[in-house]
C-alpha cells in the first residue's frame, strides 16, 4: 500500500506524484481526454464549415475533375474526423453509470487517435485543393506532402520515445490502477453515480 506522500508507481517504475486509486485515475484521464477533444473539435468544425462553403462559390464551377475529387475526398474525411472526435463523448454517455470508466477511456483513446489520423488527411487534402486552385498542381502536391509529413511527425512520431520509455498503456495508467486494486485484494468498484459494483478481473 502506498503512503500518502509517496505517490503511485507506474509499470515503468516511475512515481507520478499522485496518491489516487484506479477510479480516481480513470476519472482524471476521462476529463483530460474530453479537454483534448474540445481543442481538436473546434478546428475540425471550422475546417468543415470552410469546405462546405467552397461548393457555393462562383469559382467552384470552373475546377477540373481532379480538384473536384480532391474536394469530395477531403470533405468526407472531415466528416469522418468529426465523427471520430465526437465518438468518445457519445461512448461515455452510453456507458455512463455502468462502472466502465477505465474501458471508456481506453476506447476513447483509440477513437481519438483514429480521428487525428483522419484529421491529417483532411488538412492535407485542404492544402492540396486550395494551392492547386490558387497556384498550380506541382507546387500544391509538394506543399501537401510536406504538410502531411510535418503533421505525422509532430502528432505521432515525436511522442514515441516518451511512450517507449514510460511503458504505460494507452489509458494513461488505468491498467496500473487495476493492478493496484488486485494487489489490495480486489475490493469493490463504484460507478459514476456512486453505486458499488463487483470488481472485474483483468486479463
PDB file of C-alpha atoms in Angstrom:
ATOM      1  CA  UNK A   1       0.000   0.000   0.000  1.00  0.00           C
ATOM      2  CA  UNK A   2       1.388   3.410  -0.954  1.00  0.00           C
ATOM      3  CA  UNK A   3       1.786   6.053   1.721  1.00  0.00           C
ATOM      4  CA  UNK A   4       0.006   9.374   1.298  1.00  0.00           C
ATOM      5  CA  UNK A   5       3.126  11.200   0.234  1.00  0.00           C
ATOM      6  CA  UNK A   6       4.812   8.568  -1.886  1.00  0.00           C
ATOM      7  CA  UNK A   7       2.617   8.778  -4.986  1.00  0.00           C
ATOM      8  CA  UNK A   8       1.740   5.925  -7.301  1.00  0.00           C
ATOM      9  CA  UNK A   9       4.406   3.903  -9.073  1.00  0.00           C
ATOM     10  CA  UNK A  10       3.563   3.078 -12.686  1.00  0.00           C
ATOM     11  CA  UNK A  11       4.539  -0.006 -14.665  1.00  0.00           C
ATOM     12  CA  UNK A  12       7.601   1.850 -15.960  1.00  0.00           C
ATOM     13  CA  UNK A  13       8.968   2.283 -12.437  1.00  0.00           C
ATOM     14  CA  UNK A  14       8.098   5.988 -12.394  1.00  0.00           C
ATOM     15  CA  UNK A  15       6.348   7.700  -9.483  1.00  0.00           C
ATOM     16  CA  UNK A  16       3.704  10.086 -10.831  1.00  0.00           C
ATOM     17  CA  UNK A  17       3.297  12.046  -7.574  1.00  0.00           C
ATOM     18  CA  UNK A  18      -0.415  11.245  -7.188  1.00  0.00           C
ATOM     19  CA  UNK A  19      -1.919   9.099  -4.451  1.00  0.00           C
ATOM     20  CA  UNK A  20      -5.058   8.034  -6.319  1.00  0.00           C
ATOM     21  CA  UNK A  21      -6.924   4.802  -6.778  1.00  0.00           C
ATOM     22  CA  UNK A  22      -7.985   3.278 -10.097  1.00  0.00           C
ATOM     23  CA  UNK A  23     -11.353   5.061 -10.094  1.00  0.00           C
ATOM     24  CA  UNK A  24      -9.829   8.478  -9.409  1.00  0.00           C
ATOM     25  CA  UNK A  25      -7.226   7.854 -12.105  1.00  0.00           C
ATOM     26  CA  UNK A  26      -9.883   6.839 -14.635  1.00  0.00           C
ATOM     27  CA  UNK A  27     -11.932   9.955 -13.810  1.00  0.00           C
ATOM     28  CA  UNK A  28      -8.893  12.202 -14.296  1.00  0.00           C
ATOM     29  CA  UNK A  29      -7.976  10.508 -17.573  1.00  0.00           C
ATOM     30  CA  UNK A  30     -11.524  10.948 -18.856  1.00  0.00           C
ATOM     31  CA  UNK A  31     -11.531  14.662 -18.014  1.00  0.00           C
ATOM     32  CA  UNK A  32      -8.173  15.149 -19.751  1.00  0.00           C
ATOM     33  CA  UNK A  33      -9.389  13.227 -22.811  1.00  0.00           C
ATOM     34  CA  UNK A  34     -12.522  15.354 -23.115  1.00  0.00           C
ATOM     35  CA  UNK A  35     -10.472  18.554 -22.820  1.00  0.00           C
ATOM     36  CA  UNK A  36      -8.193  17.394 -25.634  1.00  0.00           C
ATOM     37  CA  UNK A  37     -11.216  16.519 -27.749  1.00  0.00           C
ATOM     38  CA  UNK A  38     -12.632  20.033 -27.343  1.00  0.00           C
ATOM     39  CA  UNK A  39      -9.426  21.533 -28.723  1.00  0.00           C
ATOM     40  CA  UNK A  40      -9.451  19.258 -31.774  1.00  0.00           C
ATOM     41  CA  UNK A  41     -13.193  19.574 -32.396  1.00  0.00           C
ATOM     42  CA  UNK A  42     -13.027  23.359 -32.668  1.00  0.00           C
ATOM     43  CA  UNK A  43     -10.523  23.213 -35.510  1.00  0.00           C
ATOM     44  CA  UNK A  44     -12.426  20.445 -37.290  1.00  0.00           C
ATOM     45  CA  UNK A  45     -15.690  22.394 -37.124  1.00  0.00           C
ATOM     46  CA  UNK A  46     -14.062  25.475 -38.661  1.00  0.00           C
ATOM     47  CA  UNK A  47     -12.451  23.407 -41.406  1.00  0.00           C
ATOM     48  CA  UNK A  48     -15.699  21.560 -42.146  1.00  0.00           C
ATOM     49  CA  UNK A  49     -17.603  24.844 -42.436  1.00  0.00           C
ATOM     50  CA  UNK A  50     -14.933  26.186 -44.798  1.00  0.00           C
ATOM     51  CA  UNK A  51     -15.181  23.114 -47.024  1.00  0.00           C
ATOM     52  CA  UNK A  52     -18.971  23.343 -47.145  1.00  0.00           C
ATOM     53  CA  UNK A  53     -18.902  26.979 -48.247  1.00  0.00           C
ATOM     54  CA  UNK A  54     -16.438  26.235 -51.069  1.00  0.00           C
ATOM     55  CA  UNK A  55     -19.083  24.407 -53.072  1.00  0.00           C
ATOM     56  CA  UNK A  56     -21.232  27.560 -53.157  1.00  0.00           C
ATOM     57  CA  UNK A  57     -18.550  29.893 -54.516  1.00  0.00           C
ATOM     58  CA  UNK A  58     -18.523  31.017 -58.143  1.00  0.00           C
ATOM     59  CA  UNK A  59     -15.067  29.596 -58.847  1.00  0.00           C
ATOM     60  CA  UNK A  60     -16.089  26.096 -57.732  1.00  0.00           C
ATOM     61  CA  UNK A  61     -17.882  25.508 -61.031  1.00  0.00           C
ATOM     62  CA  UNK A  62     -14.667  26.023 -63.008  1.00  0.00           C
ATOM     63  CA  UNK A  63     -12.459  23.470 -61.215  1.00  0.00           C
ATOM     64  CA  UNK A  64     -11.329  20.358 -63.068  1.00  0.00           C
ATOM     65  CA  UNK A  65     -12.108  16.718 -62.268  1.00  0.00           C
ATOM     66  CA  UNK A  66      -9.013  16.170 -60.108  1.00  0.00           C
ATOM     67  CA  UNK A  67      -9.795  19.209 -57.984  1.00  0.00           C
ATOM     68  CA  UNK A  68     -13.426  18.161 -57.682  1.00  0.00           C
ATOM     69  CA  UNK A  69     -12.492  14.677 -56.449  1.00  0.00           C
ATOM     70  CA  UNK A  70      -9.926  16.179 -54.083  1.00  0.00           C
ATOM     71  CA  UNK A  71     -12.710  18.302 -52.645  1.00  0.00           C
ATOM     72  CA  UNK A  72     -15.078  15.343 -52.273  1.00  0.00           C
ATOM     73  CA  UNK A  73     -12.485  13.146 -50.544  1.00  0.00           C
ATOM     74  CA  UNK A  74     -11.395  15.986 -48.249  1.00  0.00           C
ATOM     75  CA  UNK A  75     -14.987  16.772 -47.301  1.00  0.00           C
ATOM     76  CA  UNK A  76     -15.702  13.122 -46.494  1.00  0.00           C
ATOM     77  CA  UNK A  77     -12.501  12.918 -44.435  1.00  0.00           C
ATOM     78  CA  UNK A  78     -13.625  15.961 -42.448  1.00  0.00           C
ATOM     79  CA  UNK A  79     -16.979  14.296 -41.723  1.00  0.00           C
ATOM     80  CA  UNK A  80     -15.193  11.117 -40.626  1.00  0.00           C
ATOM     81  CA  UNK A  81     -12.861  13.167 -38.434  1.00  0.00           C
ATOM     82  CA  UNK A  82     -15.763  14.936 -36.755  1.00  0.00           C
ATOM     83  CA  UNK A  83     -17.475  11.608 -36.124  1.00  0.00           C
ATOM     84  CA  UNK A  84     -14.369  10.026 -34.598  1.00  0.00           C
ATOM     85  CA  UNK A  85     -13.718  13.009 -32.334  1.00  0.00           C
ATOM     86  CA  UNK A  86     -17.313  13.115 -31.085  1.00  0.00           C
ATOM     87  CA  UNK A  87     -17.457   9.333 -30.593  1.00  0.00           C
ATOM     88  CA  UNK A  88     -15.620   9.264 -27.202  1.00  0.00           C
ATOM     89  CA  UNK A  89     -18.197  11.631 -25.712  1.00  0.00           C
ATOM     90  CA  UNK A  90     -21.012   9.505 -27.144  1.00  0.00           C
ATOM     91  CA  UNK A  91     -19.443   6.328 -25.735  1.00  0.00           C
ATOM     92  CA  UNK A  92     -19.118   7.989 -22.335  1.00  0.00           C
ATOM     93  CA  UNK A  93     -22.800   8.947 -22.427  1.00  0.00           C
ATOM     94  CA  UNK A  94     -23.923   5.416 -23.393  1.00  0.00           C
ATOM     95  CA  UNK A  95     -21.768   3.749 -20.705  1.00  0.00           C
ATOM     96  CA  UNK A  96     -22.496   6.347 -18.003  1.00  0.00           C
ATOM     97  CA  UNK A  97     -23.313   4.826 -14.625  1.00  0.00           C
ATOM     98  CA  UNK A  98     -22.174   1.308 -15.555  1.00  0.00           C
ATOM     99  CA  UNK A  99     -18.751   1.290 -13.888  1.00  0.00           C
ATOM    100  CA  UNK A 100     -16.920   1.197 -17.230  1.00  0.00           C
ATOM    101  CA  UNK A 101     -14.895   4.390 -16.947  1.00  0.00           C
ATOM    102  CA  UNK A 102     -11.483   2.738 -17.487  1.00  0.00           C
ATOM    103  CA  UNK A 103     -12.753   0.863 -20.552  1.00  0.00           C
ATOM    104  CA  UNK A 104     -14.354   4.062 -21.852  1.00  0.00           C
ATOM    105  CA  UNK A 105     -11.047   5.905 -21.538  1.00  0.00           C
ATOM    106  CA  UNK A 106      -9.200   3.196 -23.464  1.00  0.00           C
ATOM    107  CA  UNK A 107     -11.778   3.153 -26.270  1.00  0.00           C
ATOM    108  CA  UNK A 108     -11.843   6.954 -26.341  1.00  0.00           C
ATOM    109  CA  UNK A 109      -8.062   6.995 -26.704  1.00  0.00           C
ATOM    110  CA  UNK A 110      -8.239   4.702 -29.740  1.00  0.00           C
ATOM    111  CA  UNK A 111     -11.031   6.717 -31.366  1.00  0.00           C
ATOM    112  CA  UNK A 112      -9.155   9.965 -30.738  1.00  0.00           C
ATOM    113  CA  UNK A 113      -6.016   8.521 -32.328  1.00  0.00           C
ATOM    114  CA  UNK A 114      -8.008   7.467 -35.404  1.00  0.00           C
ATOM    115  CA  UNK A 115      -9.552  10.935 -35.502  1.00  0.00           C
ATOM    116  CA  UNK A 116      -6.113  12.543 -35.514  1.00  0.00           C
ATOM    117  CA  UNK A 117      -5.088  10.330 -38.415  1.00  0.00           C
ATOM    118  CA  UNK A 118      -8.216  11.322 -40.321  1.00  0.00           C
ATOM    119  CA  UNK A 119      -7.526  14.972 -39.489  1.00  0.00           C
ATOM    120  CA  UNK A 120      -4.078  14.671 -41.076  1.00  0.00           C
ATOM    121  CA  UNK A 121      -5.736  13.510 -44.302  1.00  0.00           C
ATOM    122  CA  UNK A 122      -8.303  16.310 -44.104  1.00  0.00           C
ATOM    123  CA  UNK A 123      -5.717  19.058 -43.632  1.00  0.00           C
ATOM    124  CA  UNK A 124      -3.519  17.591 -46.358  1.00  0.00           C
ATOM    125  CA  UNK A 125      -6.445  17.478 -48.775  1.00  0.00           C
ATOM    126  CA  UNK A 126      -7.470  21.040 -47.941  1.00  0.00           C
ATOM    127  CA  UNK A 127      -3.946  22.338 -48.591  1.00  0.00           C
ATOM    128  CA  UNK A 128      -3.751  20.368 -51.835  1.00  0.00           C
ATOM    129  CA  UNK A 129      -7.083  21.705 -53.077  1.00  0.00           C
ATOM    130  CA  UNK A 130      -6.536  25.360 -52.203  1.00  0.00           C
ATOM    131  CA  UNK A 131      -2.983  25.548 -53.545  1.00  0.00           C
ATOM    132  CA  UNK A 132      -3.920  23.612 -56.680  1.00  0.00           C
ATOM    133  CA  UNK A 133      -6.569  26.206 -57.490  1.00  0.00           C
ATOM    134  CA  UNK A 134      -4.552  29.229 -56.370  1.00  0.00           C
ATOM    135  CA  UNK A 135      -1.032  28.416 -57.633  1.00  0.00           C
ATOM    136  CA  UNK A 136      -0.718  25.149 -59.536  1.00  0.00           C
ATOM    137  CA  UNK A 137      -0.671  21.392 -59.157  1.00  0.00           C
ATOM    138  CA  UNK A 138       3.086  20.694 -58.874  1.00  0.00           C
ATOM    139  CA  UNK A 139       3.543  23.169 -56.042  1.00  0.00           C
ATOM    140  CA  UNK A 140       0.294  22.025 -54.390  1.00  0.00           C
ATOM    141  CA  UNK A 141       1.388  18.380 -54.358  1.00  0.00           C
ATOM    142  CA  UNK A 142       4.777  19.275 -52.882  1.00  0.00           C
ATOM    143  CA  UNK A 143       3.301  21.527 -50.211  1.00  0.00           C
ATOM    144  CA  UNK A 144       0.623  18.968 -49.282  1.00  0.00           C
ATOM    145  CA  UNK A 145       3.251  16.239 -48.916  1.00  0.00           C
ATOM    146  CA  UNK A 146       5.331  18.481 -46.646  1.00  0.00           C
ATOM    147  CA  UNK A 147       2.287  19.356 -44.529  1.00  0.00           C
ATOM    148  CA  UNK A 148       1.359  15.680 -44.190  1.00  0.00           C
ATOM    149  CA  UNK A 149       4.898  14.713 -43.176  1.00  0.00           C
ATOM    150  CA  UNK A 150       5.149  17.520 -40.609  1.00  0.00           C
ATOM    151  CA  UNK A 151       1.792  16.668 -39.019  1.00  0.00           C
ATOM    152  CA  UNK A 152       2.621  12.961 -38.804  1.00  0.00           C
ATOM    153  CA  UNK A 153       5.998  13.778 -37.264  1.00  0.00           C
ATOM    154  CA  UNK A 154       4.551  16.184 -34.686  1.00  0.00           C
ATOM    155  CA  UNK A 155       1.474  14.192 -33.716  1.00  0.00           C
ATOM    156  CA  UNK A 156       2.670  10.582 -33.914  1.00  0.00           C
ATOM    157  CA  UNK A 157       6.444  10.236 -34.294  1.00  0.00           C
ATOM    158  CA  UNK A 158       7.614  12.863 -31.792  1.00  0.00           C
ATOM    159  CA  UNK A 159       5.819  11.333 -28.742  1.00  0.00           C
ATOM    160  CA  UNK A 160       7.036   7.771 -29.469  1.00  0.00           C
ATOM    161  CA  UNK A 161      10.326   7.972 -27.498  1.00  0.00           C
ATOM    162  CA  UNK A 162       8.445   9.141 -24.389  1.00  0.00           C
ATOM    163  CA  UNK A 163       5.872   6.353 -24.747  1.00  0.00           C
ATOM    164  CA  UNK A 164       8.571   3.703 -25.107  1.00  0.00           C
ATOM    165  CA  UNK A 165      10.490   4.949 -22.060  1.00  0.00           C
ATOM    166  CA  UNK A 166       7.359   5.187 -19.919  1.00  0.00           C
ATOM    167  CA  UNK A 167       5.825   1.811 -20.781  1.00  0.00           C
ATOM    168  CA  UNK A 168       2.334   2.825 -19.556  1.00  0.00           C
ATOM    169  CA  UNK A 169      -0.717   1.662 -21.503  1.00  0.00           C
ATOM    170  CA  UNK A 170      -2.958   3.895 -23.633  1.00  0.00           C
ATOM    171  CA  UNK A 171      -5.335   4.558 -20.755  1.00  0.00           C
ATOM    172  CA  UNK A 172      -2.594   6.569 -19.073  1.00  0.00           C
ATOM    173  CA  UNK A 173      -2.303   4.353 -16.026  1.00  0.00           C
ATOM    174  CA  UNK A 174      -5.754   2.809 -15.863  1.00  0.00           C
ATOM    175  CA  UNK A 175      -4.243  -0.640 -16.257  1.00  0.00           C
ATOM    176  CA  UNK A 176      -1.829   0.091 -13.430  1.00  0.00           C
ATOM    177  CA  UNK A 177      -4.754   1.139 -11.270  1.00  0.00           C
ATOM    178  CA  UNK A 178      -6.448  -2.185 -11.905  1.00  0.00           C
ATOM    179  CA  UNK A 179      -3.267  -3.970 -10.871  1.00  0.00           C
ATOM    180  CA  UNK A 180      -3.094  -1.884  -7.689  1.00  0.00           C
ATOM    181  CA  UNK A 181      -6.669  -2.849  -6.878  1.00  0.00           C
ATOM    182  CA  UNK A 182      -5.908  -6.532  -7.393  1.00  0.00           C
ATOM    183  CA  UNK A 183      -2.866  -6.284  -5.127  1.00  0.00           C
ATOM    184  CA  UNK A 184      -5.055  -4.762  -2.404  1.00  0.00           C
ATOM    185  CA  UNK A 185      -7.420  -7.739  -2.536  1.00  0.00           C
ATOM    186  CA  UNK A 186      -9.895  -6.799  -5.260  1.00  0.00           C
ATOM    187  CA  UNK A 187     -12.354  -4.668  -3.343  1.00  0.00           C
ATOM    188  CA  UNK A 188     -15.378  -3.061  -4.951  1.00  0.00           C
ATOM    189  CA  UNK A 189     -15.855  -0.611  -7.760  1.00  0.00           C
ATOM    190  CA  UNK A 190     -18.259   2.270  -7.793  1.00  0.00           C
ATOM    191  CA  UNK A 191     -19.750   3.694 -10.921  1.00  0.00           C
ATOM    192  CA  UNK A 192     -20.190   7.389 -11.780  1.00  0.00           C
ATOM    193  CA  UNK A 193     -23.362   7.516  -9.650  1.00  0.00           C
ATOM    194  CA  UNK A 194     -21.606   6.100  -6.577  1.00  0.00           C
ATOM    195  CA  UNK A 195     -23.172   2.632  -6.708  1.00  0.00           C
ATOM    196  CA  UNK A 196     -20.769  -0.163  -5.656  1.00  0.00           C
ATOM    197  CA  UNK A 197     -20.203  -2.943  -8.163  1.00  0.00           C
ATOM    198  CA  UNK A 198     -18.077  -6.072  -8.078  1.00  0.00           C
ATOM    199  CA  UNK A 199     -14.549  -5.622  -9.340  1.00  0.00           C
ATOM    200  CA  UNK A 200     -13.906  -7.478 -12.570  1.00  0.00           C
ATOM    201  CA  UNK A 201     -10.722  -9.422 -13.126  1.00  0.00           C
ATOM    202  CA  UNK A 202      -8.474  -8.150 -15.892  1.00  0.00           C
ATOM    203  CA  UNK A 203      -6.761 -10.316 -18.471  1.00  0.00           C
TER     204      UNK A 203
END
